[in-house]
């Protein structure tokens, strides 16, 4: 356990703590809305640990409070939670555990825990971030629901306090750093446009699922073409001014053997030409 917490550094724990705190406020809102809307206290206290998905819980609750049937509420929750299926594939390596632990870990697959896990490159750090965020969220979310349910009668209208806006703002703060990537920015803009266009015509929750179609804007990397994104791919050293000139970058280019330390010095093993001429003259004399 000590090594587990050592895997997480201070800044990462701080970010996880802030997200957990904000979601705890949303949990308070959920409990207060359920009880102030006329639901027995056991309803929110049962939904939070079993469903453990804020969007699905709020959707089902609003359908029931609006006079809808239980079947419609369950279907709405299942549709909203369908977005967690691709999240499970994304963090499959984190849940590479024995079956009992894998089943328990799958209950922690959330927007926040998945986002923190995918932001880590080291496998051990990825698993630690996922489990820390998921477990802390589970505890704080249920405590917040309990607090909201107890104080639900006194709060009156929790919507007037804007507590339901805390979770979307947290998710937006997590997404903003990723928008520096042009491909992620195109996907986000296309997904947002699809969601906004479908909101007036589709039931709540479906526009968010349709926004996943924005992933087509990301596309797939060009397979089989290494460095295809580089402007001078396929042209070796095309960006260098001396491209095409062999050894043009060497300071002694054009001067044969100018870089050798003995260049320009006579070979001591070879006789001096002046001495050979003098010896011939003496022989003739």
Short mmCIF file of C-alpha atoms in Angstrom, two decimals:
data_model
loop_
_atom_site.label_atom_id
_atom_site.label_comp_id
_atom_site.label_asym_id
_atom_site.label_seq_id
_atom_site.Cartn_x
_atom_site.Cartn_y
_atom_site.Cartn_z
CA UNK A 1 0.00 0.00 0.00
CA UNK A 2 2.87 2.36 0.80
CA UNK A 3 4.45 1.72 -2.61
CA UNK A 4 1.06 2.36 -4.21
CA UNK A 5 0.86 5.88 -2.81
CA UNK A 6 4.51 6.54 -3.61
CA UNK A 7 3.67 5.95 -7.27
CA UNK A 8 1.47 9.06 -7.20
CA UNK A 9 3.24 12.38 -6.83
CA UNK A 10 1.93 15.49 -5.13
CA UNK A 11 0.54 17.35 -8.18
CA UNK A 12 -1.36 14.27 -9.38
CA UNK A 13 -2.87 13.65 -5.94
CA UNK A 14 -3.85 17.32 -5.76
CA UNK A 15 -5.64 17.14 -9.11
CA UNK A 16 -7.43 13.95 -8.11
CA UNK A 17 -8.45 15.52 -4.81
CA UNK A 18 -9.92 18.59 -6.51
CA UNK A 19 -11.94 16.46 -8.91
CA UNK A 20 -13.18 14.23 -6.10
CA UNK A 21 -14.17 17.27 -4.04
CA UNK A 22 -16.14 18.77 -6.93
CA UNK A 23 -17.94 15.49 -7.58
CA UNK A 24 -18.73 15.25 -3.88
CA UNK A 25 -20.59 18.54 -4.22
CA UNK A 26 -22.56 17.05 -7.11
CA UNK A 27 -23.35 14.03 -4.92
CA UNK A 28 -24.78 16.38 -2.30
CA UNK A 29 -26.92 17.92 -5.04
CA UNK A 30 -28.19 14.51 -6.15
CA UNK A 31 -29.23 13.46 -2.65
CA UNK A 32 -30.89 16.79 -1.97
CA UNK A 33 -32.80 16.81 -5.27
CA UNK A 34 -34.05 13.26 -4.75
CA UNK A 35 -35.34 13.82 -1.22
CA UNK A 36 -36.74 17.31 -1.85
CA UNK A 37 -38.55 15.90 -4.87
CA UNK A 38 -40.47 13.47 -2.69
CA UNK A 39 -38.37 10.31 -2.97
CA UNK A 40 -37.70 8.22 0.14
CA UNK A 41 -34.20 8.61 1.52
CA UNK A 42 -33.33 5.02 0.67
CA UNK A 43 -33.70 5.72 -3.08
CA UNK A 44 -30.63 7.99 -3.50
CA UNK A 45 -28.69 6.01 -0.90
CA UNK A 46 -29.27 2.82 -2.92
CA UNK A 47 -28.67 4.33 -6.35
CA UNK A 48 -25.32 5.93 -5.53
CA UNK A 49 -23.38 2.77 -4.57
CA UNK A 50 -25.08 0.48 -7.11
CA UNK A 51 -25.30 2.72 -10.20
CA UNK A 52 -22.35 4.99 -9.29
CA UNK A 53 -22.68 7.19 -12.37
CA UNK A 54 -23.80 10.76 -11.90
CA UNK A 55 -25.24 11.29 -15.37
CA UNK A 56 -27.27 8.09 -15.31
CA UNK A 57 -28.50 8.76 -11.77
CA UNK A 58 -29.64 12.29 -12.57
CA UNK A 59 -31.32 11.18 -15.80
CA UNK A 60 -33.27 8.40 -14.08
CA UNK A 61 -34.17 10.67 -11.17
CA UNK A 62 -35.49 13.47 -13.38
CA UNK A 63 -37.61 11.00 -15.37
CA UNK A 64 -39.18 9.66 -12.18
CA UNK A 65 -39.72 13.14 -10.73
CA UNK A 66 -41.28 14.23 -14.01
CA UNK A 67 -43.86 11.46 -13.84
CA UNK A 68 -42.12 8.90 -16.05
CA UNK A 69 -42.15 5.20 -15.44
CA UNK A 70 -39.45 3.07 -13.87
CA UNK A 71 -38.75 1.32 -17.19
CA UNK A 72 -38.05 4.62 -18.94
CA UNK A 73 -35.75 5.65 -16.09
CA UNK A 74 -33.77 2.40 -16.29
CA UNK A 75 -33.44 2.63 -20.09
CA UNK A 76 -32.21 6.22 -19.84
CA UNK A 77 -29.58 5.19 -17.30
CA UNK A 78 -28.41 2.29 -19.45
CA UNK A 79 -28.17 4.48 -22.54
CA UNK A 80 -26.09 7.06 -20.72
CA UNK A 81 -23.82 4.44 -19.21
CA UNK A 82 -23.23 2.93 -22.65
CA UNK A 83 -20.49 5.54 -23.09
CA UNK A 84 -18.47 3.66 -20.45
CA UNK A 85 -18.05 0.67 -22.76
CA UNK A 86 -15.28 2.26 -24.88
CA UNK A 87 -13.76 3.58 -21.64
CA UNK A 88 -13.43 -0.02 -20.48
CA UNK A 89 -11.50 -0.93 -23.62
CA UNK A 90 -9.24 2.09 -23.13
CA UNK A 91 -8.23 1.04 -19.60
CA UNK A 92 -8.20 -2.72 -20.20
CA UNK A 93 -4.53 -2.93 -19.23
CA UNK A 94 -5.32 -1.32 -15.88
CA UNK A 95 -7.92 -4.01 -15.14
CA UNK A 96 -5.67 -6.90 -16.13
CA UNK A 97 -6.35 -8.59 -12.80
CA UNK A 98 -8.02 -11.71 -11.46
CA UNK A 99 -11.74 -11.97 -12.13
CA UNK A 100 -13.02 -10.86 -8.69
CA UNK A 101 -10.74 -7.82 -8.72
CA UNK A 102 -11.58 -7.14 -12.37
CA UNK A 103 -15.31 -7.09 -11.63
CA UNK A 104 -14.83 -4.71 -8.73
CA UNK A 105 -12.48 -2.54 -10.78
CA UNK A 106 -14.98 -2.30 -13.65
CA UNK A 107 -17.36 -0.55 -11.23
CA UNK A 108 -14.77 2.24 -11.01
CA UNK A 109 -14.70 2.94 -14.76
CA UNK A 110 -15.81 6.57 -14.83
CA UNK A 111 -15.10 9.67 -16.87
CA UNK A 112 -12.72 11.02 -14.25
CA UNK A 113 -10.84 7.81 -13.42
CA UNK A 114 -10.41 7.00 -17.11
CA UNK A 115 -9.14 10.51 -17.86
CA UNK A 116 -6.52 10.34 -15.11
CA UNK A 117 -5.44 6.84 -16.13
CA UNK A 118 -5.01 7.70 -19.82
CA UNK A 119 -2.94 10.76 -18.90
CA UNK A 120 -0.22 8.51 -17.41
CA UNK A 121 2.36 6.72 -19.56
CA UNK A 122 3.89 4.42 -16.97
CA UNK A 123 1.71 1.28 -16.46
CA UNK A 124 2.14 1.26 -12.68
CA UNK A 125 1.35 4.95 -12.44
CA UNK A 126 -1.65 4.49 -14.74
CA UNK A 127 -3.13 1.79 -12.52
CA UNK A 128 -2.45 3.78 -9.37
CA UNK A 129 -4.13 6.90 -10.76
CA UNK A 130 -7.17 4.89 -11.90
CA UNK A 131 -7.65 3.11 -8.58
CA UNK A 132 -6.97 6.17 -6.43
CA UNK A 133 -9.43 8.31 -8.35
CA UNK A 134 -12.08 5.59 -8.55
CA UNK A 135 -11.96 4.55 -4.89
CA UNK A 136 -11.88 8.12 -3.57
CA UNK A 137 -14.76 9.08 -5.86
CA UNK A 138 -16.82 6.13 -4.66
CA UNK A 139 -16.35 7.08 -1.02
CA UNK A 140 -16.89 10.83 -1.43
CA UNK A 141 -19.80 10.45 -3.86
CA UNK A 142 -21.74 8.26 -1.43
CA UNK A 143 -20.92 10.48 1.54
CA UNK A 144 -22.09 13.50 -0.44
CA UNK A 145 -25.31 11.72 -1.37
CA UNK A 146 -25.93 10.92 2.30
CA UNK A 147 -25.33 14.54 3.32
CA UNK A 148 -27.60 15.84 0.59
CA UNK A 149 -30.36 13.38 1.41
CA UNK A 150 -30.29 14.33 5.09
CA UNK A 151 -30.36 18.05 4.32
CA UNK A 152 -32.72 17.75 1.34
CA UNK A 153 -35.77 19.05 3.11
CA UNK A 154 -33.99 22.19 4.29
CA UNK A 155 -32.25 23.06 1.00
CA UNK A 156 -35.48 23.58 -0.91
CA UNK A 157 -34.38 23.82 -4.54
CA UNK A 158 -30.80 22.60 -5.04
CA UNK A 159 -30.90 23.70 -8.70
CA UNK A 160 -31.02 27.32 -7.56
CA UNK A 161 -27.56 26.87 -5.99
CA UNK A 162 -26.06 25.62 -9.25
CA UNK A 163 -24.61 22.50 -7.63
CA UNK A 164 -25.46 20.44 -10.71
CA UNK A 165 -22.98 22.47 -12.78
CA UNK A 166 -19.95 21.36 -10.76
CA UNK A 167 -19.38 18.05 -12.56
CA UNK A 168 -19.52 19.44 -16.14
CA UNK A 169 -17.07 22.18 -15.17
CA UNK A 170 -14.67 19.58 -13.75
CA UNK A 171 -14.81 17.54 -16.95
CA UNK A 172 -14.26 20.66 -19.02
CA UNK A 173 -11.17 21.49 -16.97
CA UNK A 174 -9.83 17.98 -17.65
CA UNK A 175 -10.44 18.25 -21.39
CA UNK A 176 -9.01 21.72 -22.01
CA UNK A 177 -5.29 20.72 -21.90
CA UNK A 178 -5.95 18.01 -24.50
CA UNK A 179 -7.35 20.57 -26.96
CA UNK A 180 -3.81 21.75 -27.74
CA UNK A 181 -3.58 18.80 -30.11
CA UNK A 182 -5.16 19.79 -33.48
CA UNK A 183 -6.60 16.31 -34.01
CA UNK A 184 -8.26 16.30 -30.58
CA UNK A 185 -9.52 19.83 -31.19
CA UNK A 186 -11.19 18.82 -34.46
CA UNK A 187 -12.83 15.82 -32.80
CA UNK A 188 -14.12 17.95 -29.90
CA UNK A 189 -15.54 20.65 -32.18
CA UNK A 190 -17.29 18.13 -34.43
CA UNK A 191 -18.68 16.21 -31.44
CA UNK A 192 -19.95 19.44 -29.83
CA UNK A 193 -21.64 20.49 -33.08
CA UNK A 194 -23.37 17.10 -33.37
CA UNK A 195 -24.57 17.23 -29.75
CA UNK A 196 -25.91 20.77 -30.07
CA UNK A 197 -27.68 19.96 -33.33
CA UNK A 198 -29.34 16.87 -31.90
CA UNK A 199 -30.40 18.35 -28.54
CA UNK A 200 -33.75 19.84 -29.72
CA UNK A 201 -34.85 16.57 -31.36
CA UNK A 202 -33.46 13.73 -29.19
CA UNK A 203 -34.10 12.60 -25.60
CA UNK A 204 -31.64 13.66 -22.95
CA UNK A 205 -28.39 11.75 -23.03
CA UNK A 206 -28.53 10.64 -26.68
CA UNK A 207 -26.85 13.80 -28.07
CA UNK A 208 -23.86 13.07 -25.82
CA UNK A 209 -23.57 9.56 -27.25
CA UNK A 210 -23.86 10.87 -30.81
CA UNK A 211 -21.03 13.29 -30.05
CA UNK A 212 -18.70 10.26 -30.10
CA UNK A 213 -19.03 10.44 -33.88
CA UNK A 214 -16.61 13.35 -33.63
CA UNK A 215 -13.86 10.77 -33.26
CA UNK A 216 -13.99 10.26 -37.04
CA UNK A 217 -12.34 13.68 -37.32
CA UNK A 218 -9.27 12.28 -35.60
CA UNK A 219 -8.75 9.61 -38.21
CA UNK A 220 -6.03 7.02 -38.17
CA UNK A 221 -2.30 7.69 -38.55
CA UNK A 222 -0.86 6.91 -41.96
CA UNK A 223 0.32 3.35 -41.62
CA UNK A 224 3.35 2.22 -43.58
CA UNK A 225 4.61 5.72 -44.18
CA UNK A 226 7.07 6.61 -41.43
CA UNK A 227 7.57 10.31 -40.86
CA UNK A 228 4.77 11.05 -43.32
CA UNK A 229 3.88 14.15 -41.36
CA UNK A 230 7.33 15.73 -41.76
CA UNK A 231 7.58 18.37 -44.50
CA UNK A 232 10.71 16.84 -46.02
CA UNK A 233 9.79 13.19 -45.49
CA UNK A 234 11.42 10.95 -48.06
CA UNK A 235 14.07 13.57 -48.86
CA UNK A 236 17.09 12.97 -46.64
CA UNK A 237 18.50 16.21 -45.24
CA UNK A 238 16.27 18.21 -47.57
CA UNK A 239 16.12 21.02 -45.06
CA UNK A 240 19.91 21.50 -44.99
CA UNK A 241 21.46 24.09 -47.31
CA UNK A 242 24.32 21.73 -48.20
CA UNK A 243 22.00 18.86 -49.24
CA UNK A 244 23.30 17.02 -52.29
CA UNK A 245 26.89 18.00 -51.71
CA UNK A 246 28.85 15.17 -50.07
CA UNK A 247 31.01 16.25 -47.16
CA UNK A 248 29.90 19.83 -47.77
CA UNK A 249 29.52 20.35 -44.07
CA UNK A 250 33.12 19.47 -43.28
CA UNK A 251 35.49 22.43 -42.73
CA UNK A 252 38.24 20.80 -44.80
CA UNK A 253 35.97 19.93 -47.76
CA UNK A 254 37.78 20.42 -51.08
CA UNK A 255 41.20 20.11 -49.48
CA UNK A 256 42.41 16.52 -49.71
CA UNK A 257 43.72 15.21 -46.42
CA UNK A 258 43.72 18.74 -45.03
CA UNK A 259 42.28 17.46 -41.84
CA UNK A 260 45.14 15.01 -41.23
CA UNK A 261 47.68 16.20 -38.63
CA UNK A 262 50.67 15.26 -40.85
CA UNK A 263 49.36 17.03 -43.96
CA UNK A 264 51.91 19.59 -45.32
CA UNK A 265 54.87 18.00 -43.46
CA UNK A 266 57.50 16.01 -45.41
CA UNK A 267 57.74 12.31 -44.77
CA UNK A 268 60.88 11.63 -42.70
CA UNK A 269 61.39 8.29 -44.48
CA UNK A 270 61.61 9.91 -47.92
CA UNK A 271 64.88 11.64 -48.94
CA UNK A 272 64.94 15.36 -49.50
CA UNK A 273 64.88 16.26 -53.24
CA UNK A 274 67.60 18.91 -52.65
CA UNK A 275 69.93 16.32 -51.15
CA UNK A 276 69.41 13.99 -54.13
CA UNK A 277 70.28 16.78 -56.63
CA UNK A 278 73.45 17.69 -54.68
CA UNK A 279 74.65 14.09 -54.61
CA UNK A 280 74.17 13.75 -58.41
CA UNK A 281 76.21 16.92 -59.01
CA UNK A 282 79.06 15.61 -56.91
CA UNK A 283 79.02 12.35 -58.82
CA UNK A 284 79.34 14.07 -62.15
CA UNK A 285 82.21 16.21 -60.91
#
